[in-house]
PDB file of C-alpha atoms in Angstrom:
ATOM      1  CA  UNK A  19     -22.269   3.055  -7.552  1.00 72.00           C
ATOM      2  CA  UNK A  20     -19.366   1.812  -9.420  1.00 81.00           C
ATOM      3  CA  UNK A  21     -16.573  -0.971  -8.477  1.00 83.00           C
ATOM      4  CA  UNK A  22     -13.973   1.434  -8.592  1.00 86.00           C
ATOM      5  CA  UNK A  23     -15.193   3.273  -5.235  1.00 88.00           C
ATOM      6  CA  UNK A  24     -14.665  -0.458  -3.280  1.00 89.00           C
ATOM      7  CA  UNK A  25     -11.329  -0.798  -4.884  1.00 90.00           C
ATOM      8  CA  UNK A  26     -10.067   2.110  -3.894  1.00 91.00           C
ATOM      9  CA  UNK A  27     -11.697   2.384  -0.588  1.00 93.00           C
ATOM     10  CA  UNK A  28     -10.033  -1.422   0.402  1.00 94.00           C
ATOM     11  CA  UNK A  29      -6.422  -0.145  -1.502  1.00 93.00           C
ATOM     12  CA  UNK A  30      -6.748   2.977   0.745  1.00 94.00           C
ATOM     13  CA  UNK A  31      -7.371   0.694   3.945  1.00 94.00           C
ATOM     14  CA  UNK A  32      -4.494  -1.586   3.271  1.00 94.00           C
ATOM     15  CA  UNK A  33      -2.109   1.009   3.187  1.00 94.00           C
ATOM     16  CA  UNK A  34      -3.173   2.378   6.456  1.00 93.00           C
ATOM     17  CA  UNK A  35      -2.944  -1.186   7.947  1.00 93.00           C
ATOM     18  CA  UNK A  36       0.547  -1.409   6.031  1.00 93.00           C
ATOM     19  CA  UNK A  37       1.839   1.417   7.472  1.00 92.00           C
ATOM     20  CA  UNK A  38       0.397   0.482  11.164  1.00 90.00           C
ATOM     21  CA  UNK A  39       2.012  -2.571  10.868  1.00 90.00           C
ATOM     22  CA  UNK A  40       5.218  -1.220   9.959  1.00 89.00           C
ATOM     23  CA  UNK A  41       5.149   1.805  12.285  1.00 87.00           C
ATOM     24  CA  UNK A  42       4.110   0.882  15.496  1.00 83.00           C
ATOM     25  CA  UNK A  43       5.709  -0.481  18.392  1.00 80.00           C
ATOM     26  CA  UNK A  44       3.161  -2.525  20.476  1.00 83.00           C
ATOM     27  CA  UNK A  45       2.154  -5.817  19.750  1.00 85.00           C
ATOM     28  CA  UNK A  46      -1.659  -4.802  20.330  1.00 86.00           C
ATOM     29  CA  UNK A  47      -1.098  -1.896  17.783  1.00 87.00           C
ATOM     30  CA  UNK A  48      -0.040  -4.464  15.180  1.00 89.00           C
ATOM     31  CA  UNK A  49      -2.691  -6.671  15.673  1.00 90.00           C
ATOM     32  CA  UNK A  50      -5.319  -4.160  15.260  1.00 91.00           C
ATOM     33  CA  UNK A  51      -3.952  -2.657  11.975  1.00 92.00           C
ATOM     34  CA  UNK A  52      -3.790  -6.407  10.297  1.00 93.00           C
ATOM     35  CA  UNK A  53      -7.316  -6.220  11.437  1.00 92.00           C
ATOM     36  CA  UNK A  54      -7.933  -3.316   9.632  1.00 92.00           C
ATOM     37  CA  UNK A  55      -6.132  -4.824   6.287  1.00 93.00           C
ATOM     38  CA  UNK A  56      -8.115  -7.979   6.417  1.00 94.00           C
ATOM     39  CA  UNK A  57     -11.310  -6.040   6.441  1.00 93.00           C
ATOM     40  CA  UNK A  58     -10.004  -4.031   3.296  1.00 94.00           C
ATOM     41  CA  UNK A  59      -9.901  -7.371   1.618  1.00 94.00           C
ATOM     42  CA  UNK A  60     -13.421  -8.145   2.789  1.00 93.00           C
ATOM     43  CA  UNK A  61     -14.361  -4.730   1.187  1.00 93.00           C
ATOM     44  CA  UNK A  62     -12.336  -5.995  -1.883  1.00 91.00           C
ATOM     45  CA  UNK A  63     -14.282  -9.292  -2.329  1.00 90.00           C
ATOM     46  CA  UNK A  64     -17.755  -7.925  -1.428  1.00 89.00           C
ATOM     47  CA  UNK A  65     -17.324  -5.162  -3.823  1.00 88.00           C
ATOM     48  CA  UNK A  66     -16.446  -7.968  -6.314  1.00 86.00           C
ATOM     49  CA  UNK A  67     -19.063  -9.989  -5.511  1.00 85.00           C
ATOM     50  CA  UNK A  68     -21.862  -7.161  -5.751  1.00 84.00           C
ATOM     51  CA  UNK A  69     -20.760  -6.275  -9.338  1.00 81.00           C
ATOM     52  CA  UNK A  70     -19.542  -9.568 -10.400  1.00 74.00           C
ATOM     53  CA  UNK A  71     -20.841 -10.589 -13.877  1.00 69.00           C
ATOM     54  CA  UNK A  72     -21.661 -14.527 -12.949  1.00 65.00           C
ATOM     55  CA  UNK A  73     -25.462 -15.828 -12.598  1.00 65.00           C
ATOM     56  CA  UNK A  74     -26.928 -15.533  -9.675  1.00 64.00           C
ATOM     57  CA  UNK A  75     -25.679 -19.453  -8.735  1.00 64.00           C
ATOM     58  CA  UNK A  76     -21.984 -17.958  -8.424  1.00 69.00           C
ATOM     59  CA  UNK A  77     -22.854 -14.681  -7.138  1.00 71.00           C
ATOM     60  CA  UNK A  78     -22.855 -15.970  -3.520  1.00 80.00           C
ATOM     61  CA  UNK A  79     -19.140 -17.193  -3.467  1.00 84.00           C
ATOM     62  CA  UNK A  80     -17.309 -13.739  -2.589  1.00 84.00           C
ATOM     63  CA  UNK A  81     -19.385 -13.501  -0.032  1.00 86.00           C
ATOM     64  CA  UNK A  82     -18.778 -17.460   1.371  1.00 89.00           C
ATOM     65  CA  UNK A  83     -15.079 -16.110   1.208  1.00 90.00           C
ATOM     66  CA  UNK A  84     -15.671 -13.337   3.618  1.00 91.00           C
ATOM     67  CA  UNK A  85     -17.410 -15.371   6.500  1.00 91.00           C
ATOM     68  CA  UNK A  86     -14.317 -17.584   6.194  1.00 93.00           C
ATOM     69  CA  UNK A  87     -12.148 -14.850   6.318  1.00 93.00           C
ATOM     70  CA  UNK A  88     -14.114 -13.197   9.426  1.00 92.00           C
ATOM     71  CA  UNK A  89     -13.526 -17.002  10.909  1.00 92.00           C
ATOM     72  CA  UNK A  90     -10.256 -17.103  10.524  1.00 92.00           C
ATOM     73  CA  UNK A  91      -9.232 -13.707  12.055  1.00 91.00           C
ATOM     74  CA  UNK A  92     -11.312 -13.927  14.786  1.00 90.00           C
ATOM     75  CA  UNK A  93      -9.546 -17.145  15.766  1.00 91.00           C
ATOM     76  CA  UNK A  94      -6.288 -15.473  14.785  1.00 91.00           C
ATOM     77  CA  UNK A  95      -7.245 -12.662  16.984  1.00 91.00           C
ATOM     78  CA  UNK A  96      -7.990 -15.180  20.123  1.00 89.00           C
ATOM     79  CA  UNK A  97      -5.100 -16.451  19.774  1.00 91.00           C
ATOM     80  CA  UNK A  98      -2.719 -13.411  19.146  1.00 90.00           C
ATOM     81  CA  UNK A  99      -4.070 -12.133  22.071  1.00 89.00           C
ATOM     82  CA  UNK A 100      -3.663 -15.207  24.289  1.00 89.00           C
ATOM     83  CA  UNK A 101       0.349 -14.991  23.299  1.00 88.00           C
ATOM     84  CA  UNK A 102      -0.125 -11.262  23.789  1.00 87.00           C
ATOM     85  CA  UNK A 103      -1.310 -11.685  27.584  1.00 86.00           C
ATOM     86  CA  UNK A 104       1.317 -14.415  28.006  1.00 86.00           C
ATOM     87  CA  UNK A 105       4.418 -12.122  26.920  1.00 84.00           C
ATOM     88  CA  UNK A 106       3.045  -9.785  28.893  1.00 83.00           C
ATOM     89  CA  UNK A 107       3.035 -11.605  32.063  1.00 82.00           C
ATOM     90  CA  UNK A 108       6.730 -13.050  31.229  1.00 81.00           C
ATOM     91  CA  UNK A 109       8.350 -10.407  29.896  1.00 77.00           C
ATOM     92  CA  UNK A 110       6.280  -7.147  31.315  1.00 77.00           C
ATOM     93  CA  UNK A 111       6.725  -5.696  27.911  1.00 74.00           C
ATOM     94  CA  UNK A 112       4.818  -6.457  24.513  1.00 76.00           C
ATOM     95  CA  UNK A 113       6.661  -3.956  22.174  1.00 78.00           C
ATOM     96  CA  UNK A 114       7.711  -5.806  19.460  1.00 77.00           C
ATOM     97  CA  UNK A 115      11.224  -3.915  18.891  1.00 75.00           C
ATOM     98  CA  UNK A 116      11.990  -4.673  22.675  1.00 75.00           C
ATOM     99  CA  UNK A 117      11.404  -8.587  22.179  1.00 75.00           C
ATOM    100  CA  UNK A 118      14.274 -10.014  20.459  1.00 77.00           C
ATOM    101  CA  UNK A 119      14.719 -13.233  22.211  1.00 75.00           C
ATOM    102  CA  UNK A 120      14.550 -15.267  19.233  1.00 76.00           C
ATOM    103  CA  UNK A 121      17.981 -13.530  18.189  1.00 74.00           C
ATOM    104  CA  UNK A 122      20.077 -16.282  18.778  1.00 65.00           C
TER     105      UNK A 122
ATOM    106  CA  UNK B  19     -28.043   8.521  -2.980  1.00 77.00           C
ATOM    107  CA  UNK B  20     -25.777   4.998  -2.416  1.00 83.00           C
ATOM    108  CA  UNK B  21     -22.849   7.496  -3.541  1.00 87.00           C
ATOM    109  CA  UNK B  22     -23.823   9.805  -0.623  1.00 91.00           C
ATOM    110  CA  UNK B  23     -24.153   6.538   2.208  1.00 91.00           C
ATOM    111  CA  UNK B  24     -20.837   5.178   0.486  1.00 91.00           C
ATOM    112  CA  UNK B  25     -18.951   8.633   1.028  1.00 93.00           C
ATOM    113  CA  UNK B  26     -20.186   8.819   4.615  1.00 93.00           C
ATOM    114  CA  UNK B  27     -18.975   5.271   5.054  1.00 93.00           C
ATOM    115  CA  UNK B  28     -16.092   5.388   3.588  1.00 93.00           C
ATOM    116  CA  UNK B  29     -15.255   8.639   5.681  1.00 94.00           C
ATOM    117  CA  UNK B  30     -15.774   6.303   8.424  1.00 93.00           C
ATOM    118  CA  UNK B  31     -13.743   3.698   7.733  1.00 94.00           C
ATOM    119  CA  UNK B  32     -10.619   5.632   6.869  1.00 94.00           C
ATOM    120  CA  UNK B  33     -10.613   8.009   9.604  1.00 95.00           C
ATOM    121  CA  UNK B  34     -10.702   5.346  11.895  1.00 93.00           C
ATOM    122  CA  UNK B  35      -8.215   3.180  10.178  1.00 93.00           C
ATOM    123  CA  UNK B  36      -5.774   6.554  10.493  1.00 93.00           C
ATOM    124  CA  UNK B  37      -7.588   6.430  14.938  1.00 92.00           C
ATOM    125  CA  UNK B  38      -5.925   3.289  14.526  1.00 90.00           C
ATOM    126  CA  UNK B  39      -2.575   3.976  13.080  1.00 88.00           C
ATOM    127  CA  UNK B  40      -1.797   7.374  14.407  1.00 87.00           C
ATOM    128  CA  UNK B  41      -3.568   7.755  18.251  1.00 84.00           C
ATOM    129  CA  UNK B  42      -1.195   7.999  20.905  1.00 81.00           C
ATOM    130  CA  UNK B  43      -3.577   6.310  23.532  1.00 82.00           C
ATOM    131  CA  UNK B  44      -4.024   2.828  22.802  1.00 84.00           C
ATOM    132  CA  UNK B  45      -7.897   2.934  23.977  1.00 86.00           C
ATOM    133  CA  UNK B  46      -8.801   5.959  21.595  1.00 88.00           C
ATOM    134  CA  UNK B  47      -6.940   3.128  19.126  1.00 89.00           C
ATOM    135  CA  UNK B  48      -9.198   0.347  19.834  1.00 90.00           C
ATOM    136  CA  UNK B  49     -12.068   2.715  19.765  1.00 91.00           C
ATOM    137  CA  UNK B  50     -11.091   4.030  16.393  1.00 93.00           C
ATOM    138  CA  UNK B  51     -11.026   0.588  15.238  1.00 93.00           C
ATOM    139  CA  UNK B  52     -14.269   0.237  16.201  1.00 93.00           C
ATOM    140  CA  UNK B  53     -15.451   2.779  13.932  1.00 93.00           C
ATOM    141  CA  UNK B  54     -13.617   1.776  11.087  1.00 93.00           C
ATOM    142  CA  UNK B  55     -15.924  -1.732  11.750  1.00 93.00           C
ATOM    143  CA  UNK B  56     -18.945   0.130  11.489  1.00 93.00           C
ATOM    144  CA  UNK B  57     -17.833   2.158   8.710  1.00 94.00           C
ATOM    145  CA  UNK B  58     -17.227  -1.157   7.134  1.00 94.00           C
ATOM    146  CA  UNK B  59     -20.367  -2.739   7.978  1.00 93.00           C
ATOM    147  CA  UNK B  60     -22.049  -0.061   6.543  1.00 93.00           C
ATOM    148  CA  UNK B  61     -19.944  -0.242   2.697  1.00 93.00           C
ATOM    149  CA  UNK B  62     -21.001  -3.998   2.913  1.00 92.00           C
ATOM    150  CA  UNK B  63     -24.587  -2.640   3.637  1.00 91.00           C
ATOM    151  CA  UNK B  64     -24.007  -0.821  -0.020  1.00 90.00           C
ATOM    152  CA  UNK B  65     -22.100  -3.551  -1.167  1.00 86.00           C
ATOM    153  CA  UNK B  66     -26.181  -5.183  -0.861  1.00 84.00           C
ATOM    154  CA  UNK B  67     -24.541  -7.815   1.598  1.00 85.00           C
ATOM    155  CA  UNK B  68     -26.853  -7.267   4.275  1.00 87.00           C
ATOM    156  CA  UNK B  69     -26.348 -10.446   6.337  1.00 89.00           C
ATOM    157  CA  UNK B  70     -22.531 -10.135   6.260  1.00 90.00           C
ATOM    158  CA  UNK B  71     -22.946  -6.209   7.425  1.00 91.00           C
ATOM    159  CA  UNK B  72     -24.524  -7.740  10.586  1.00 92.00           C
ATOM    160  CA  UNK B  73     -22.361 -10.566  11.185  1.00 90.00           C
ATOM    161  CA  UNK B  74     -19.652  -7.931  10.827  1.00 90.00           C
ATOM    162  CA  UNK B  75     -21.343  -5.268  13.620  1.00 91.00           C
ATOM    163  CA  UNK B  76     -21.122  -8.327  15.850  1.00 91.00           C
ATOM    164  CA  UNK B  77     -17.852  -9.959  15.418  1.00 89.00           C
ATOM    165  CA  UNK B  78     -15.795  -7.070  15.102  1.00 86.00           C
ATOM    166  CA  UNK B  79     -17.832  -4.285  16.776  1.00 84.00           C
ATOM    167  CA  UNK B  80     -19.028  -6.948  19.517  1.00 85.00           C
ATOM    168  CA  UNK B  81     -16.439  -9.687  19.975  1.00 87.00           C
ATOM    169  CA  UNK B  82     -13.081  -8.319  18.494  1.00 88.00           C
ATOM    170  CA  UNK B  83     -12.775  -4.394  19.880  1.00 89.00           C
ATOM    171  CA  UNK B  84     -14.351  -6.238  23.613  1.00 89.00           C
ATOM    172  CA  UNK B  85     -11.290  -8.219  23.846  1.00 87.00           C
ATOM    173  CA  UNK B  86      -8.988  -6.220  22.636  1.00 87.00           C
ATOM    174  CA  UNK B  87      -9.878  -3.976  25.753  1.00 87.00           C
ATOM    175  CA  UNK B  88     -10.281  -6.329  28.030  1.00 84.00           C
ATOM    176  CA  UNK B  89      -7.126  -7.770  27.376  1.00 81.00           C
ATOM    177  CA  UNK B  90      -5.859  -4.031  27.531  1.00 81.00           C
ATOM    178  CA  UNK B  91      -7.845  -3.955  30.888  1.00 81.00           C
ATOM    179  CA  UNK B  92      -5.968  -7.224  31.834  1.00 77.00           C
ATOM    180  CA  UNK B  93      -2.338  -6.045  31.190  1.00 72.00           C
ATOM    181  CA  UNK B  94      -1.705  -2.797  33.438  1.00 64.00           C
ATOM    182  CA  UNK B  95      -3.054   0.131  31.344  1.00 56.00           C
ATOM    183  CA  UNK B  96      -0.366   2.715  32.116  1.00 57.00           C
ATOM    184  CA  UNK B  97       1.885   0.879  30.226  1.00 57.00           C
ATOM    185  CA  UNK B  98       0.728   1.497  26.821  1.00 56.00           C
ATOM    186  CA  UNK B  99      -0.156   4.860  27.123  1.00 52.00           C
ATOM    187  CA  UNK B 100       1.134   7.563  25.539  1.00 55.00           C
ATOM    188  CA  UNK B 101       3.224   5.046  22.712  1.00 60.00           C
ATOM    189  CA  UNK B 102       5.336   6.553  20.042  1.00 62.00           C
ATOM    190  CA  UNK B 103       6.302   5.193  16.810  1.00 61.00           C
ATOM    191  CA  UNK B 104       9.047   3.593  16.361  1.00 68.00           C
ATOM    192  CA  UNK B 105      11.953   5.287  14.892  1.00 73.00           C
ATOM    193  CA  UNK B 106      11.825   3.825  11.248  1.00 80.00           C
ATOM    194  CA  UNK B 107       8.071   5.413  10.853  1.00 82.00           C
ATOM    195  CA  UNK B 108       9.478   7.749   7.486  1.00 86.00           C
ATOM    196  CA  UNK B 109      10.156   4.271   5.516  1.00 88.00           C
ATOM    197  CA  UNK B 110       6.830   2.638   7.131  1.00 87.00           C
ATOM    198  CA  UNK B 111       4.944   5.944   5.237  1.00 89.00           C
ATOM    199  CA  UNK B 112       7.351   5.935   2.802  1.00 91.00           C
ATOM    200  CA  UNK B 113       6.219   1.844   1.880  1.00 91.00           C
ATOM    201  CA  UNK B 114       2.770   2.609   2.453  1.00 90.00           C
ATOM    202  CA  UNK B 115       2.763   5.175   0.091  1.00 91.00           C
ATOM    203  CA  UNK B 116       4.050   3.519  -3.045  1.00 93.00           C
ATOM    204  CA  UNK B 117       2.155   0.580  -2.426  1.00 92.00           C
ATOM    205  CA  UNK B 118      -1.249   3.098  -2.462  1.00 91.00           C
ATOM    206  CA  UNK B 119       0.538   4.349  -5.806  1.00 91.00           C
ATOM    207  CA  UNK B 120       1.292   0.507  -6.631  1.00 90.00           C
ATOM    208  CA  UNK B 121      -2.195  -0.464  -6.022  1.00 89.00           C
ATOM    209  CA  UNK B 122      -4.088   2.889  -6.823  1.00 88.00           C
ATOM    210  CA  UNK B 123      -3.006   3.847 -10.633  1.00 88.00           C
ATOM    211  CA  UNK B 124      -4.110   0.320 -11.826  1.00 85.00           C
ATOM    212  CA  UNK B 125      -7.414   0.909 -10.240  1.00 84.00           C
ATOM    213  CA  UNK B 126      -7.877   4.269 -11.596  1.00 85.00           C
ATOM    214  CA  UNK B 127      -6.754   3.332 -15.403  1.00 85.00           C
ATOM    215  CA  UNK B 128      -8.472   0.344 -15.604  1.00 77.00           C
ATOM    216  CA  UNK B 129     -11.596   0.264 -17.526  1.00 67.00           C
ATOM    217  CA  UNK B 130     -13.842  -0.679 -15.486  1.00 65.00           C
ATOM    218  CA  UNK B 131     -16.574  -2.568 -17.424  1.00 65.00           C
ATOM    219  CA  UNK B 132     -19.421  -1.931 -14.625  1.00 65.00           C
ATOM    220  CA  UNK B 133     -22.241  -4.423 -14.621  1.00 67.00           C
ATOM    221  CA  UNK B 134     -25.327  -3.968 -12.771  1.00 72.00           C
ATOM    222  CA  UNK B 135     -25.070  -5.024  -8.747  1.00 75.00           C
ATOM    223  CA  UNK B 136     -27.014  -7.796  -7.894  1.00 72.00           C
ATOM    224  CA  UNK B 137     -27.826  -9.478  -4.519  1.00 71.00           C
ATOM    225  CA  UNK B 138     -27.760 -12.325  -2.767  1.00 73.00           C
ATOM    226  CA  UNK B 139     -30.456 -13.306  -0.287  1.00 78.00           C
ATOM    227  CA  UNK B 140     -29.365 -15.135   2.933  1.00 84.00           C
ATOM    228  CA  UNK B 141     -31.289 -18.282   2.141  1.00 85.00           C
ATOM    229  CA  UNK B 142     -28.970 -18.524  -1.290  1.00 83.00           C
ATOM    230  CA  UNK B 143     -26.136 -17.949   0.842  1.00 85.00           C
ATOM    231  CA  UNK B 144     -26.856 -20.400   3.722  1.00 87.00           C
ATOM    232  CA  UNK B 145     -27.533 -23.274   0.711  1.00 87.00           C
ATOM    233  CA  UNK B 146     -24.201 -22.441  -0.982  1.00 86.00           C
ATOM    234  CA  UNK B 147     -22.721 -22.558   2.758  1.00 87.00           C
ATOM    235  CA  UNK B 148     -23.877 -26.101   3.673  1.00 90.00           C
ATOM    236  CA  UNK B 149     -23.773 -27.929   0.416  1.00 89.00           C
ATOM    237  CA  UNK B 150     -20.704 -26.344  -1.896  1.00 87.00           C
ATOM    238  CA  UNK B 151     -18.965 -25.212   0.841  1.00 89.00           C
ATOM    239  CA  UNK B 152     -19.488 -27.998   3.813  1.00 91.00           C
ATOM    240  CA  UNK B 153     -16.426 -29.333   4.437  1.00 93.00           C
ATOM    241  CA  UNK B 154     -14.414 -26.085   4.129  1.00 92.00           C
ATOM    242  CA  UNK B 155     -17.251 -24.819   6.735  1.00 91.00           C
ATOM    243  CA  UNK B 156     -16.617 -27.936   8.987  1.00 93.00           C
ATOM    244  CA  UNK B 157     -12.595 -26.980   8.768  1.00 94.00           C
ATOM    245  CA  UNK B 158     -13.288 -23.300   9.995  1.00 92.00           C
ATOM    246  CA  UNK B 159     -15.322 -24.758  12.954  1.00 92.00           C
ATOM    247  CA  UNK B 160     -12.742 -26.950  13.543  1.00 94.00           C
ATOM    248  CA  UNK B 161     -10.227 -24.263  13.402  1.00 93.00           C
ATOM    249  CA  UNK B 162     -11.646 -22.162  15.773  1.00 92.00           C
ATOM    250  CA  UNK B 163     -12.634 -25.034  18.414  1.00 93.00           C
ATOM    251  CA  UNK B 164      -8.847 -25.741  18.627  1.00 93.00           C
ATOM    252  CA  UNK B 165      -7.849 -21.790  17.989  1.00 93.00           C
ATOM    253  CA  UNK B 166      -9.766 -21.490  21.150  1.00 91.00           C
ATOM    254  CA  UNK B 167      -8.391 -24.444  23.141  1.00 93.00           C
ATOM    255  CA  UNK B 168      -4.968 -22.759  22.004  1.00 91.00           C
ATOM    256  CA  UNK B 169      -5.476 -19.630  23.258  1.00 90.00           C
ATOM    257  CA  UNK B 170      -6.347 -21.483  26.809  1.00 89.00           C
ATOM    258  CA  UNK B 171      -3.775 -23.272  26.618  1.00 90.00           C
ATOM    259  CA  UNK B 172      -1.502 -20.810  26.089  1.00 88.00           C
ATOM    260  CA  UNK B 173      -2.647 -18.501  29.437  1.00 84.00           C
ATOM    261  CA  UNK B 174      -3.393 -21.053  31.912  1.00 83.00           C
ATOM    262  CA  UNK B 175      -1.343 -20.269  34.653  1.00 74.00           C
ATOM    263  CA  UNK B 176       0.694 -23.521  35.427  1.00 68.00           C
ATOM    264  CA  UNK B 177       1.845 -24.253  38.219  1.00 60.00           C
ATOM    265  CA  UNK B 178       6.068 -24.508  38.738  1.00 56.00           C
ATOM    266  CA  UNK B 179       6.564 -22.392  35.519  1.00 56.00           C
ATOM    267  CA  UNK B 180       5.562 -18.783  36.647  1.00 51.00           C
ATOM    268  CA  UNK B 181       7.591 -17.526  39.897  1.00 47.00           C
TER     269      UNK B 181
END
């Protein structure tokens, strides 16, 4: 195994959640690829922290950074959806390019 | 061999990350993310972060995919089936693209100077967790105690506002 596999694995990932993000239309869509780009980072940091070339007292830390990161999206996710549900019950309609109420 | 389970993995993860981007059902998408979870527990499984490969199988494969279709199941269905993209999908690809180029050809000329993988065991982790990392660990609780009062907030039904 080599670092270069996670790299490009979580570079490969991002992209995909890139172009989800950019592409589609519903607000659910979206939410699921920045899903998907946040878990290429985790792949990032744990591939980072498997070959990293601390001691073993430092070795733990990319790993503290991914169950922070898991943290925080899952209450980002909550949330999202929450304002998801809400939209949909005001405005019967959660694609994004439809909702431009903040236009002034 | 870990090349073989990291292949098979990584097969995983991608082809559900493209599930995710490309379906045209938005349940086959929330499906396909949730094998581009277990994909991804299994690279942390290789990446020897065995507790986090768990924790991962039940966040995103348990918590996240169940209410992303039960919020699916809470909005009318028929709705979101059958979704397009929208019309400026060329640039989206066209973005994604160069930033895989952006991000790829540094990765691949680099030189990588491998060291040997090394593990962590869960009690190393938990001590790091509750002595460096305490009050940043206290925060996320925090966080997610008032993400989740938020996200209450934010439904409840009140009364005079909806018609």
């Amino acid at each position: 195994m080599e670092l270069i596999y996670f790299q490009l694995l979580a570079a490969i990932l991002f992209c995909i959640g890139i172009y989800g993000v950019l592409a589609r239309r519903s607000a659910v869509l979206i939410l699921m690829s920045i899903e998907l780009m946040l878990n290429a980072v985790n792949i990032n940091l744990i591939g980072y922290a498997a070959f990293s070339s601390f001691g073993s007292a430092h070795r733990n830390l990319g790993q503290v950074l991914v169950i922070f990161i898991i943290t925080i999206a899952a209450a980002e996710l909550a949330l999202a959806m929450a304002i998801i549900l809400r939209l949909y019950r005001n405005k019967n309609n959660v694609n994004v390019d439809e909702l431009d109420i903040l236009k002034g | 061999m870990s090349v073989v389970f990291f292949a098979i993995a990584a097969i995983l993860v991608i082809s559900g990350g493209i599930g995710v981007v490309a379906a045209r059902n938005i349940v086959y998408a929330a499906l396909s993310l949730l094998v581009a979870m277990v994909g991804t527990a299994g690279v942390f499984l290789i990446g020897l972060a065995e507790f986090l490969a768990l924790v991962q199988l039940l966040i995103y494969g348990g918590a996240v995919v169940i209410v992303i279709l039960f919020s699916l199941m809470l909005t009318r269905i028929q709705d979101f089936e059958f979704l397009k993209a929208n019309r400026q999908w060329p640039i989206a690809l066209i973005v994604a693209m160069s930033l895989l180029g952006l991000l790829g050809i540094p990765i691949l000329i680099e030189d990588s100077t491998t060291t040997t993988m090394g593990s962590t065991n869960i009690s190393e982790l938990g001590l790091s967790l509750f002595s460096d990392w305490a009050i940043p660990f206290e925060l996320a609780s925090l966080v997610l105690l008032i993400a989740l009062i938020g996200a209450v907030v934010v439904v409840r039904r009140d009364n005079g506002e909806d018609k």
